PDB file of C-alpha atoms and ligand atoms in Angstrom:
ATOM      1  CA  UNK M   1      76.492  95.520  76.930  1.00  0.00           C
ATOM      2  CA  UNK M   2      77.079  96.974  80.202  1.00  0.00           C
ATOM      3  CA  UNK M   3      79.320  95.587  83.056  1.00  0.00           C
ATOM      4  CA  UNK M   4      76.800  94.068  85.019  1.00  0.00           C
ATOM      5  CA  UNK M   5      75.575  92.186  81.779  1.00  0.00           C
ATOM      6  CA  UNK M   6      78.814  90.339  81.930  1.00  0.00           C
ATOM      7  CA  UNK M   7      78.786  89.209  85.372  1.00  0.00           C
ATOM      8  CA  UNK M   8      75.920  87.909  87.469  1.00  0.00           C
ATOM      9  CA  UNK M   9      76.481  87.753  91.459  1.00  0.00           C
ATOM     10  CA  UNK M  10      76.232  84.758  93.282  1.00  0.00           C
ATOM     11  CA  UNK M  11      76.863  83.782  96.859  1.00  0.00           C
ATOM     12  CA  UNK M  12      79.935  81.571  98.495  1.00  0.00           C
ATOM     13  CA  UNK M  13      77.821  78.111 100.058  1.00  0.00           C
ATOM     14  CA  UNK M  14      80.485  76.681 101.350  1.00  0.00           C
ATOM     15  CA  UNK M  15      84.258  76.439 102.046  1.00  0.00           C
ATOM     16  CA  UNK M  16      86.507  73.102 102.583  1.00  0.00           C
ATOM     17  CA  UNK M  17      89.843  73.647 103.377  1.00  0.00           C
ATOM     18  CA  UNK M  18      92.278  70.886 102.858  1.00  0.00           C
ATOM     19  CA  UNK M  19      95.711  72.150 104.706  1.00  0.00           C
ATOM     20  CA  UNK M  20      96.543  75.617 105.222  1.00  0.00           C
ATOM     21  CA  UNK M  21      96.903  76.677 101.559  1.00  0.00           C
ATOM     22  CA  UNK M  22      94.616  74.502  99.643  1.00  0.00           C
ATOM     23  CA  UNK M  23      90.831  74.902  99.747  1.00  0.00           C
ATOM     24  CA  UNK M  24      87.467  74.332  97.949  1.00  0.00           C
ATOM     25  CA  UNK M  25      84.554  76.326  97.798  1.00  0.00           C
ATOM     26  CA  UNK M  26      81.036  76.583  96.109  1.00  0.00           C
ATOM     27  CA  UNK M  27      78.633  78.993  95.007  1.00  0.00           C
ATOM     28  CA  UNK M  28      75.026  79.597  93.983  1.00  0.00           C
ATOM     29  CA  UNK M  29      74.610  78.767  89.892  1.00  0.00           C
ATOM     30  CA  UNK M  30      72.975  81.245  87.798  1.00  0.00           C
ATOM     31  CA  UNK M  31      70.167  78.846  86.172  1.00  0.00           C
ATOM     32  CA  UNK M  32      71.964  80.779  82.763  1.00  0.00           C
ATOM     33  CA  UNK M  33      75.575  79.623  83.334  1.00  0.00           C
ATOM     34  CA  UNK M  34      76.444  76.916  81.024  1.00  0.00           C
ATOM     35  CA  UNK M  35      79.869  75.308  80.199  1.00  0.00           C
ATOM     36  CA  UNK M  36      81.700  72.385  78.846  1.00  0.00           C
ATOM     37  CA  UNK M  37      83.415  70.237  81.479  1.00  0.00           C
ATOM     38  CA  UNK M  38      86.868  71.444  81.300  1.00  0.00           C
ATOM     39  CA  UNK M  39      86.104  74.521  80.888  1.00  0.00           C
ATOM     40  CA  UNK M  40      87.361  77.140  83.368  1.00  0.00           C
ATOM     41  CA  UNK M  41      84.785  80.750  84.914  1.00  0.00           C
ATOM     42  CA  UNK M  42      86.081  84.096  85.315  1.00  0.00           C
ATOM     43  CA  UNK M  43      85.503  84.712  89.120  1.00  0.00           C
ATOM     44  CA  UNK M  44      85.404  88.106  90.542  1.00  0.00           C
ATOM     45  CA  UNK M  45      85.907  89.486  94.272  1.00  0.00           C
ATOM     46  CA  UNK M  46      85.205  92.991  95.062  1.00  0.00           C
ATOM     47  CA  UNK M  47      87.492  95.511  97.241  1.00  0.00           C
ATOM     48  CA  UNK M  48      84.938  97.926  98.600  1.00  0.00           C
ATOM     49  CA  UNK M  49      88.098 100.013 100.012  1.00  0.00           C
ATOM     50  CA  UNK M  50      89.254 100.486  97.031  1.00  0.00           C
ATOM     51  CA  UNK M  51      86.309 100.593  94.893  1.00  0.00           C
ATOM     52  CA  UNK M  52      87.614  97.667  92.631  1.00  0.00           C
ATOM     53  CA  UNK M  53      86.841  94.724  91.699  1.00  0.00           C
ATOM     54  CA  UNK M  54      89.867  91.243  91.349  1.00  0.00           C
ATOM     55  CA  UNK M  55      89.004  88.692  88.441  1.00  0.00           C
ATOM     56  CA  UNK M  56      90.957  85.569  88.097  1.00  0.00           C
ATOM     57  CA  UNK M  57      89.901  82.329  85.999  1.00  0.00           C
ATOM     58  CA  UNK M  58      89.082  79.365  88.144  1.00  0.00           C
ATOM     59  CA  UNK M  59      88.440  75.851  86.528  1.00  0.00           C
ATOM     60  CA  UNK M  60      85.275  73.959  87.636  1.00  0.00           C
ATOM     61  CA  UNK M  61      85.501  71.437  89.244  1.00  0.00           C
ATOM     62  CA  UNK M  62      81.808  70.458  89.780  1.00  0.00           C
ATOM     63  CA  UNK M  63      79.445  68.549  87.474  1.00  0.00           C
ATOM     64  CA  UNK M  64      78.026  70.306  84.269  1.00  0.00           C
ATOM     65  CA  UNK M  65      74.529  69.080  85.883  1.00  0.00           C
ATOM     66  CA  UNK M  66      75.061  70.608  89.152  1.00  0.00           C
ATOM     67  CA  UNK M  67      73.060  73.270  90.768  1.00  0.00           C
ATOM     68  CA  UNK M  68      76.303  74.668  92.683  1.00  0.00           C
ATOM     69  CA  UNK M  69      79.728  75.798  91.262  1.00  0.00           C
ATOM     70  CA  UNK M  70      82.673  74.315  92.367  1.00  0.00           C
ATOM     71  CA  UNK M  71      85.738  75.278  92.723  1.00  0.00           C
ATOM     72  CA  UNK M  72      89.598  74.457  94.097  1.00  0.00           C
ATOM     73  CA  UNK M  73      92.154  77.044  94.803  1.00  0.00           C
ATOM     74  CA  UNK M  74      95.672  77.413  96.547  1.00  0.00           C
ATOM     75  CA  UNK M  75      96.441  80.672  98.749  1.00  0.00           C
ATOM     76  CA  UNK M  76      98.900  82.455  96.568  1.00  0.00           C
ATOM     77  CA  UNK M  77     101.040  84.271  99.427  1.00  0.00           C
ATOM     78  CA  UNK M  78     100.534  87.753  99.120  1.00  0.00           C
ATOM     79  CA  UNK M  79      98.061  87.248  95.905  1.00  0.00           C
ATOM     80  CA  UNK M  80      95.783  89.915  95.550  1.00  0.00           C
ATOM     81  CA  UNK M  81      93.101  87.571  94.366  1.00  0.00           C
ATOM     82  CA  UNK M  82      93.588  84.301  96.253  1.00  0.00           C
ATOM     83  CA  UNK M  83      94.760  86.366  99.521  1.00  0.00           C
ATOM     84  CA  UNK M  84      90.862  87.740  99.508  1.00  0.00           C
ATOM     85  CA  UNK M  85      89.210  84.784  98.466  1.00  0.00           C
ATOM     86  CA  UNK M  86      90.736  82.564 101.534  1.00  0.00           C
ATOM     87  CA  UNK M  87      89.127  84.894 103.464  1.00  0.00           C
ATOM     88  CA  UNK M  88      85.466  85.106 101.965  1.00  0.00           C
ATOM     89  CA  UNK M  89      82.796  82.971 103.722  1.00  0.00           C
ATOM     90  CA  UNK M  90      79.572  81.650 103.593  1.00  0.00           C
ATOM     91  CA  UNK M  91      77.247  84.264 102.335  1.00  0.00           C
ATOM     92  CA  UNK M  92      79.579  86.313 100.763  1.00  0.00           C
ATOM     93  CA  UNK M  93      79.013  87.587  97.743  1.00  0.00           C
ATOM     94  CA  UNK M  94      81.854  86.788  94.275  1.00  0.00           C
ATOM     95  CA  UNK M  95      80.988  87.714  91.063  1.00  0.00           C
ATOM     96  CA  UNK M  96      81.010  85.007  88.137  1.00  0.00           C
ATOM     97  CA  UNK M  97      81.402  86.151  84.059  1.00  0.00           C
ATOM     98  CA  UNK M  98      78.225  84.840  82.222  1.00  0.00           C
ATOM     99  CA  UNK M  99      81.144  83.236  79.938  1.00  0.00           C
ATOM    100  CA  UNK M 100      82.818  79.957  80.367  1.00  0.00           C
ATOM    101  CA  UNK M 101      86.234  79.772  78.731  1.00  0.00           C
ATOM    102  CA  UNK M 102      88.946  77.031  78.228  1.00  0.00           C
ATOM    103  CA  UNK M 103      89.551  74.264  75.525  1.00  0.00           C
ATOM    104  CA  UNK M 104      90.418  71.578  77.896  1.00  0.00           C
ATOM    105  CA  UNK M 105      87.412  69.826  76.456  1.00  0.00           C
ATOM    106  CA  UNK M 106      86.983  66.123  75.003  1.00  0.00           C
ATOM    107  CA  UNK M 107      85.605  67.390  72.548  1.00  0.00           C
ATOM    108  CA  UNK M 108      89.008  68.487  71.058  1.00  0.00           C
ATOM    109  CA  UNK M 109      90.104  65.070  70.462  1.00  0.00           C
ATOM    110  CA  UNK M 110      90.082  62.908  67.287  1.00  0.00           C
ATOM    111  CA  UNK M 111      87.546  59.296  68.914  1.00  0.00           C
ATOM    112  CA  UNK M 112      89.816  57.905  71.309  1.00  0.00           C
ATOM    113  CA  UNK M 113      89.872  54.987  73.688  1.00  0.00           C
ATOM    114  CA  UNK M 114      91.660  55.869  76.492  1.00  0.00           C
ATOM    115  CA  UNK M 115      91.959  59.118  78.593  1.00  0.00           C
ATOM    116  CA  UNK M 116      94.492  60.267  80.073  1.00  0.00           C
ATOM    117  CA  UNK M 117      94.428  63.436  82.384  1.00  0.00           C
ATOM    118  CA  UNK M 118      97.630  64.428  84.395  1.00  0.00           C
ATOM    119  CA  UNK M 119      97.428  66.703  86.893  1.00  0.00           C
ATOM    120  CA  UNK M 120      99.765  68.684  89.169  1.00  0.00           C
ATOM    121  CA  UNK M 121      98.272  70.837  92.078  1.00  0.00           C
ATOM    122  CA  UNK M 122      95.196  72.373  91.666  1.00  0.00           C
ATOM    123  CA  UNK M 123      95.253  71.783  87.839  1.00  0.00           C
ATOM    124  CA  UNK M 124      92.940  68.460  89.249  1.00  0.00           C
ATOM    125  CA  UNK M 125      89.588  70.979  89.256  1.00  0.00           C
ATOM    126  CA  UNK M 126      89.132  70.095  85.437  1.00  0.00           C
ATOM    127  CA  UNK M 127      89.483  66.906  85.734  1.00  0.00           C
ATOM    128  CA  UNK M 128      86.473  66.061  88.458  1.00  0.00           C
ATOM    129  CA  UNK M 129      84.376  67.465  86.140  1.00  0.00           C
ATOM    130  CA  UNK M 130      85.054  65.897  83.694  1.00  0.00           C
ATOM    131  CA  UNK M 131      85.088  62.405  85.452  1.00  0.00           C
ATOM    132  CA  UNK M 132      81.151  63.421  86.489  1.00  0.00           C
ATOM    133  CA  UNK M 133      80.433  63.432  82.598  1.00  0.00           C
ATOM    134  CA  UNK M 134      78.425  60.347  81.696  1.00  0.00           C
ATOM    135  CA  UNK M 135      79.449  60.976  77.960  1.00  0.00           C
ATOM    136  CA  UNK M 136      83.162  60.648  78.913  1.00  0.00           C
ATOM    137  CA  UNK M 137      82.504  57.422  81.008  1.00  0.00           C
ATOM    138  CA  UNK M 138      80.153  55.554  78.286  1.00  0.00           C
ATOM    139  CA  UNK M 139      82.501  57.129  75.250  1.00  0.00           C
ATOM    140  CA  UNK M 140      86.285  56.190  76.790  1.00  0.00           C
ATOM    141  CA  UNK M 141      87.049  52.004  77.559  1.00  0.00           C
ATOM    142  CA  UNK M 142      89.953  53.572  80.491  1.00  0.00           C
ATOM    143  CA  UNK M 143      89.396  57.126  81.832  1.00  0.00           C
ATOM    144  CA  UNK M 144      93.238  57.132  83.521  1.00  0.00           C
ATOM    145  CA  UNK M 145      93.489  59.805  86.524  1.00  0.00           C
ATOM    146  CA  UNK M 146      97.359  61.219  87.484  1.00  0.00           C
ATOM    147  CA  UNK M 147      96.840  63.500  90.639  1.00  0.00           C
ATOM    148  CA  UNK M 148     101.019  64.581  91.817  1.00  0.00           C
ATOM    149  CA  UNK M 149     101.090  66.946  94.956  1.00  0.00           C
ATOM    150  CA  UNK M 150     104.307  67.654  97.855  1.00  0.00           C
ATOM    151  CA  UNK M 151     102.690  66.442 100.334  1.00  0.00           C
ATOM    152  CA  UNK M 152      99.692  63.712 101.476  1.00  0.00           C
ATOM    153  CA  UNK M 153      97.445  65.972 102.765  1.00  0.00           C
ATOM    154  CA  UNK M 154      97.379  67.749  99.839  1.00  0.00           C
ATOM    155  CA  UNK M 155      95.562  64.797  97.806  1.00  0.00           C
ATOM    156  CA  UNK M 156      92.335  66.255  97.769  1.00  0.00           C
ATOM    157  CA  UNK M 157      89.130  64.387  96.495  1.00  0.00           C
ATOM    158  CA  UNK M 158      90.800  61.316  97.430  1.00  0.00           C
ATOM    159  CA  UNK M 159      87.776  59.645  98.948  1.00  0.00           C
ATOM    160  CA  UNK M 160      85.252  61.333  95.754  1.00  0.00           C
ATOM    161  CA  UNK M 161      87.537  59.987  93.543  1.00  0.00           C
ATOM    162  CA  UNK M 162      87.853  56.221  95.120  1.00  0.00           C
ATOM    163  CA  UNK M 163      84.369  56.979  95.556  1.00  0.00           C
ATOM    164  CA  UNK M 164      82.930  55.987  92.191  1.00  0.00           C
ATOM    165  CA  UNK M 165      82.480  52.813  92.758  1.00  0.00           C
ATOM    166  CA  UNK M 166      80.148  53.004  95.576  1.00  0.00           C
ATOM    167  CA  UNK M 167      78.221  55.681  93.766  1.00  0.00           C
ATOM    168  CA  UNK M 168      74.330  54.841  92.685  1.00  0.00           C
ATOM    169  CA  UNK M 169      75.190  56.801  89.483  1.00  0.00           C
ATOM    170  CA  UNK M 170      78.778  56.004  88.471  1.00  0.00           C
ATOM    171  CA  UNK M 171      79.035  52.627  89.597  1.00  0.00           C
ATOM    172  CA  UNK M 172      78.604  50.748  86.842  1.00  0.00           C
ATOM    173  CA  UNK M 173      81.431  52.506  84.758  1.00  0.00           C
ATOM    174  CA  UNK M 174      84.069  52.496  87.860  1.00  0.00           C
ATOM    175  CA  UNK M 175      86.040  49.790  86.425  1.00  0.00           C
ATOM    176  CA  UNK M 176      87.009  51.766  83.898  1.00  0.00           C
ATOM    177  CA  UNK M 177      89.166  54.265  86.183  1.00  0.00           C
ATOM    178  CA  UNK M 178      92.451  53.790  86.887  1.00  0.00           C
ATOM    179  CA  UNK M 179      94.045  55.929  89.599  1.00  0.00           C
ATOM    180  CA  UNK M 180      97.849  57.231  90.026  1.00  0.00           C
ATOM    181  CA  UNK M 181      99.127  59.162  93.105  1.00  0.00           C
ATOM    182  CA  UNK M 182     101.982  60.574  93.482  1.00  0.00           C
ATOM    183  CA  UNK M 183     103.365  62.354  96.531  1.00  0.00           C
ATOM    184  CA  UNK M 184     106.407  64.039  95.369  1.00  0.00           C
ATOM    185  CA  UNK M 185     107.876  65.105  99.035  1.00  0.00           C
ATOM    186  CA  UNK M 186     107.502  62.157 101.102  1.00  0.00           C
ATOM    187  CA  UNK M 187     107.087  59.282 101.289  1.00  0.00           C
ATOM    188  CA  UNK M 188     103.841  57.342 101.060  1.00  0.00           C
ATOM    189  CA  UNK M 189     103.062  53.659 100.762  1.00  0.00           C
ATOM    190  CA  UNK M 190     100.422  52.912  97.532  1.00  0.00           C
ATOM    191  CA  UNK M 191     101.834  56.246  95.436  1.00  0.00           C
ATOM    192  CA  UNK M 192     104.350  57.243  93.435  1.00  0.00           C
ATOM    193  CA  UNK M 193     107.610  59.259  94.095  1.00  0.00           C
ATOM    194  CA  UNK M 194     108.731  60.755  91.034  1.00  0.00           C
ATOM    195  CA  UNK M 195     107.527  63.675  89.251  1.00  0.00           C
ATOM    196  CA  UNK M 196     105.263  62.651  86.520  1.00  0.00           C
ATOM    197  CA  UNK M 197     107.770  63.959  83.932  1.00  0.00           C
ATOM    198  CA  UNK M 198     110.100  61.306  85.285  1.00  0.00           C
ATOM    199  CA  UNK M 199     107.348  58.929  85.351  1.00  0.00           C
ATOM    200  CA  UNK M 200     106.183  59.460  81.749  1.00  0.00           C
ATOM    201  CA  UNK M 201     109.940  59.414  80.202  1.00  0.00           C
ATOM    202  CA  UNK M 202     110.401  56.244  82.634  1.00  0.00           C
ATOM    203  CA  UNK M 203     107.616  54.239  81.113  1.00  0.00           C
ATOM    204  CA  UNK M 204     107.317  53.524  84.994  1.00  0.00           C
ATOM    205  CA  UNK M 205     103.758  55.533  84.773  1.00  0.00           C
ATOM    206  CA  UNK M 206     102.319  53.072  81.817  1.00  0.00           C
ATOM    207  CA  UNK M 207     103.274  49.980  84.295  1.00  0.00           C
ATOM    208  CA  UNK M 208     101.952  51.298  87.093  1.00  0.00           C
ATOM    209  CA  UNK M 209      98.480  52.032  85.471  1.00  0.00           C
ATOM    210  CA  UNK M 210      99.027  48.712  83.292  1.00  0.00           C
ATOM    211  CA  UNK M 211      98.176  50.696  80.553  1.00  0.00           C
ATOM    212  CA  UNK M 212     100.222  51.730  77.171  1.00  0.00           C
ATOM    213  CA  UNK M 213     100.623  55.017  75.282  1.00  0.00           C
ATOM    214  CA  UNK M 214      99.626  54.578  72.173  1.00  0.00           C
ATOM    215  CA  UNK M 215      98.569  57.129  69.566  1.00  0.00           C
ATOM    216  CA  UNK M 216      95.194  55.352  68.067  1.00  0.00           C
ATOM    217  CA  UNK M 217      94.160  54.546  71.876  1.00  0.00           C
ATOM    218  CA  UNK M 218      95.439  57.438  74.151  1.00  0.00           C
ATOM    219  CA  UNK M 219      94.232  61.204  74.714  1.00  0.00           C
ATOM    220  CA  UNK M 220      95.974  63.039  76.789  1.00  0.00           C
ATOM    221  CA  UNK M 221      95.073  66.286  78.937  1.00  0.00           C
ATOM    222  CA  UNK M 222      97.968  68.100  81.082  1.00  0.00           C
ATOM    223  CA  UNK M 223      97.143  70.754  83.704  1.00  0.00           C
ATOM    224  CA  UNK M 224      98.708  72.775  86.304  1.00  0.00           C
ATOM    225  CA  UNK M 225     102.321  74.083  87.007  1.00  0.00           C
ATOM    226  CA  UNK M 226     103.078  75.057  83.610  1.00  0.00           C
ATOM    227  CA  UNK M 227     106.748  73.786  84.092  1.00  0.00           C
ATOM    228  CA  UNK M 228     104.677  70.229  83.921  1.00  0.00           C
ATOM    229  CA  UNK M 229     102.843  70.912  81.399  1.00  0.00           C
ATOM    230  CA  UNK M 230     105.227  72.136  79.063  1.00  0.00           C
ATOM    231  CA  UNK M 231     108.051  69.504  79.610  1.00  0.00           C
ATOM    232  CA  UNK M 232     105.338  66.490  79.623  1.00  0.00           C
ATOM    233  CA  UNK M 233     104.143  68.217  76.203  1.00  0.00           C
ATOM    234  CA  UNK M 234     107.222  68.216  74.748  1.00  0.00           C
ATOM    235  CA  UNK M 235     107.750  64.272  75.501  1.00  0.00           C
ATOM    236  CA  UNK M 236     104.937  63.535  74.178  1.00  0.00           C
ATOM    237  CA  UNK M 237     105.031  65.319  71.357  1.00  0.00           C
ATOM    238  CA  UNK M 238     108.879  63.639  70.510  1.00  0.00           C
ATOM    239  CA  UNK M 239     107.221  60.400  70.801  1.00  0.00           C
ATOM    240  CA  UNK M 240     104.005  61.703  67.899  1.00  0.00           C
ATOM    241  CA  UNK M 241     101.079  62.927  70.071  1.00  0.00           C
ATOM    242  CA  UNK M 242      99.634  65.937  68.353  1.00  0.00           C
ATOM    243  CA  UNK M 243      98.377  69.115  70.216  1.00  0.00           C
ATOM    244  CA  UNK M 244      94.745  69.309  69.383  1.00  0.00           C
ATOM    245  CA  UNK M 245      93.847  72.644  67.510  1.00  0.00           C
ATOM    246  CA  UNK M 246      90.190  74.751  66.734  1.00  0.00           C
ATOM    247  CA  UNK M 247      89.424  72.608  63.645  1.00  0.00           C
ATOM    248  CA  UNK M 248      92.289  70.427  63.514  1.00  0.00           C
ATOM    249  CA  UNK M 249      91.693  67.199  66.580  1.00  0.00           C
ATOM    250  CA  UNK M 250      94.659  65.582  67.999  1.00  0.00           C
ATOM    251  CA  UNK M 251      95.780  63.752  71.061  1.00  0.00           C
ATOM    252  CA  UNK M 252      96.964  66.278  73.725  1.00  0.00           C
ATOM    253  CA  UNK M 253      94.886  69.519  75.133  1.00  0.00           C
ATOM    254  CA  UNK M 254      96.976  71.363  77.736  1.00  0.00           C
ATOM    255  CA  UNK M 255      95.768  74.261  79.884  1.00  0.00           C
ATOM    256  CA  UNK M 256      98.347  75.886  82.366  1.00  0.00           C
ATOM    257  CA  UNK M 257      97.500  77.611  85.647  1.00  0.00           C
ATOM    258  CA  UNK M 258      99.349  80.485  86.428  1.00  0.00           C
TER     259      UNK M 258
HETATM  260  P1  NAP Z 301     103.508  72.591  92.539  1.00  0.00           P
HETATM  261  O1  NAP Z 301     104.872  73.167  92.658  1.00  0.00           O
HETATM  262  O2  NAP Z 301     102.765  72.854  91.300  1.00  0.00           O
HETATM  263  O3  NAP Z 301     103.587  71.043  92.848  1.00  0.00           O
HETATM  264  C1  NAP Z 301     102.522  70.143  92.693  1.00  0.00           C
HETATM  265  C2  NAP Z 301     103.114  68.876  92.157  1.00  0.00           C
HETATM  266  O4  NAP Z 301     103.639  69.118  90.857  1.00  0.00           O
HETATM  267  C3  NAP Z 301     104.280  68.351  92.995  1.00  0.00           C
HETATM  268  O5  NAP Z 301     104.206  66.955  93.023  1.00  0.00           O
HETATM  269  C4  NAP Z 301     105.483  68.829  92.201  1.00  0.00           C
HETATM  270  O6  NAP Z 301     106.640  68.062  92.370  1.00  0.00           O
HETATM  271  C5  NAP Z 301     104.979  68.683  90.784  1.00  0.00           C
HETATM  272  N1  NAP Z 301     105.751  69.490  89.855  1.00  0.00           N
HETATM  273  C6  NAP Z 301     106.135  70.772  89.987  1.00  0.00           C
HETATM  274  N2  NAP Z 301     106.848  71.180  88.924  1.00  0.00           N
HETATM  275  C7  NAP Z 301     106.918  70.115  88.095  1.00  0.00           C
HETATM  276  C8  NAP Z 301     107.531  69.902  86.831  1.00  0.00           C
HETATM  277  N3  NAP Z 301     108.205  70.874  86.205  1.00  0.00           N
HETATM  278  N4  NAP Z 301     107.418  68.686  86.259  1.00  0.00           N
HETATM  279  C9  NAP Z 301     106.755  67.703  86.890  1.00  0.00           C
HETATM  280  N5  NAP Z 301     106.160  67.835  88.087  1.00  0.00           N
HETATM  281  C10 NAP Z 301     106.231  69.033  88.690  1.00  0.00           C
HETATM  282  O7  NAP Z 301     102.770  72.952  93.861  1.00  0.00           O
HETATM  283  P2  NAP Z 301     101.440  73.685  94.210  1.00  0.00           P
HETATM  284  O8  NAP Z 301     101.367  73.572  95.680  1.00  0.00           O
HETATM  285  O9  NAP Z 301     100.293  73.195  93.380  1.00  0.00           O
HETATM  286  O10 NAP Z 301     101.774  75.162  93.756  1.00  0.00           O
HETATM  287  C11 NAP Z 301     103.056  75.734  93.970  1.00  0.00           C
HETATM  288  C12 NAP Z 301     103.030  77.196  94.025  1.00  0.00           C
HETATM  289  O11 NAP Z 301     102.483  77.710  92.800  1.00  0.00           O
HETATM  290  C13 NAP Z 301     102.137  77.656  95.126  1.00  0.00           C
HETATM  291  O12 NAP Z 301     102.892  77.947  96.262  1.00  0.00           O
HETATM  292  C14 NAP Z 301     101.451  78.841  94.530  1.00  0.00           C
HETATM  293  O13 NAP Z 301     102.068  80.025  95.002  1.00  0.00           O
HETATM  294  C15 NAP Z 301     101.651  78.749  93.052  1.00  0.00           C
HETATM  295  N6  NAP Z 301     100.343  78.568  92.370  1.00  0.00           N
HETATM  296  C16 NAP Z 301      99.753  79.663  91.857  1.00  0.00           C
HETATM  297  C17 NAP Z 301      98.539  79.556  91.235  1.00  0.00           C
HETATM  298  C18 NAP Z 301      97.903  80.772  90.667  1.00  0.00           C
HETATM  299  O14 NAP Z 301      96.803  80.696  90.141  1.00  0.00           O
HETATM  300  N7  NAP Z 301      98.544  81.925  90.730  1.00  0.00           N
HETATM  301  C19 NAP Z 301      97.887  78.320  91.121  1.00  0.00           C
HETATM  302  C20 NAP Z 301      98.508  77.201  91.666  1.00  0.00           C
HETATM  303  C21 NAP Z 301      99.741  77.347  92.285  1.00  0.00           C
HETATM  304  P3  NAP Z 301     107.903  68.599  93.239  1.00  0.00           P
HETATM  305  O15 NAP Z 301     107.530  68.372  94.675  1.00  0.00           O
HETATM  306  O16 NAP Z 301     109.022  67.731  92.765  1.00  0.00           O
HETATM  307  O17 NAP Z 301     108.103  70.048  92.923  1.00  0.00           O
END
């Protein structure tokens, strides 16, 4: 295979920023490029200077039955990768692996009813694909949605999220969503204050959602900071979730960020 068999090249469509360090983007869709939602793309931006080329994984945050890729990112300060990206703009050109990669899939879980997915940062990308599954809406009775930022204006997809009830397509599974945010830096009327660690050791999170942990009921996904993930894995784990493994299901699939 040569290089260019690996990657195809699409074109940046669009850029949202959100505050100064936190923006969205899209790109064209090779018709070829499949993936699971979940799953996260190898994304590539070239340095002509230098005659190289940057590749960092992304996770996709757009529908598995969209045309356009998706995608949510933080400016790393002095990142090689994210410092370039924040600058790209419409009609540039970024290069995407023909391979989607990641196990931050439903389908790593033993039948469940209710899903959980905590996220910290940017680590919410996964988790708007997911929620544009149909399979995940029909298959789950509570599809349970933890978004934890610093700041306010760093709740991005707010209104999308909210949004499912008014939408011709999701509408009719909305109920089932529950919705947690917590601002972590200031305060906010309507969220939450304390890290989701705190939250989850608390049992405060469970009240707030009106909705139990429970081994036969909940599956859990964690991403973003990995401090997060790995302390909210470990109390899970002391209280019997199971990390989900190739071959062997469980309750919990974690995928850290950086
Ligand atoms: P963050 O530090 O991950 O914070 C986001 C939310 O997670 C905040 O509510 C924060 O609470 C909470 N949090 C952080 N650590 C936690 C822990 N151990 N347990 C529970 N909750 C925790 O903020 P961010 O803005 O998404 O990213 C922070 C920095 O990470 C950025 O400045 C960036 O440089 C870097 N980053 C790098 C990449 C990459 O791909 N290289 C990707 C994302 C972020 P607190 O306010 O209490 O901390």
């Amino acid at each position: 295979m040569t290089t260019a068999d690996k990657y195809t090249v699409e074109t940046i469509t669009g850029v949202r920023p959100w505050t100064d360090s936190l923006f969205s983007f899209r790109i064209t869709r090779d018709r070829g490029y499949r993936f699971v939602p979940g799953q996260f793309a190898r994304l590539g931006v070239r340095d002509r200077e230098h005659d190289t080329t940057v590749w960092r994984a992304y996770s996709i945050a757009s529908a598995a039955h969209d045309e356009h890729l998706e995608f949510f990112s933080v400016v790393v300060p002095g990142g090689a990768f994210t410092s370039r990206l924040s600058k790209l703009k419409e009609g540039d050109e970024i290069l995407v692996e023909r391979k989607s990669y990641g196990f931050l899939t439903t389908d790593r879980f033993e039948a469940g009813k209710d899903l959980w997915m905590l996220a910290t940062g940017t680590g919410l990308a996964p988790f708007l694909s997911i929620l544009h599954d149909f399979e995940t809406w029909e298959r789950y009775e509570n599809l349970i949605l933890v978004q934890s930022v610093r700041t306010q204006p760093e709740l991005a997809y707010e209104d999308l999220i909210r949004g499912f009830d008014r939408s011709e397509y999701y509408a009719e599974f909305a109920h089932k969503l529950r919705y947690a945010r917590i601002v972590t830096r200031e305060p906010v009327p309507g969220t939450l204050r304390d890290r989701v660690t705190k939250l989850l050791a608390s049992g405060v999170l469970e009240e707030n959602l009106g909705v139990k942990l429970d081994q036969d009921r909940s599956r859990i996904m964690l991403c973003g900071n990995p401090e997060m993930v790995e302390d909210s894995r470990k109390l899970l784990t002391e209280r019997g979730f199971r990390i989900s493994r190739r071959g062997d299901p469980g309750h919990l699939a974690v995928e850290t960020y950086w």
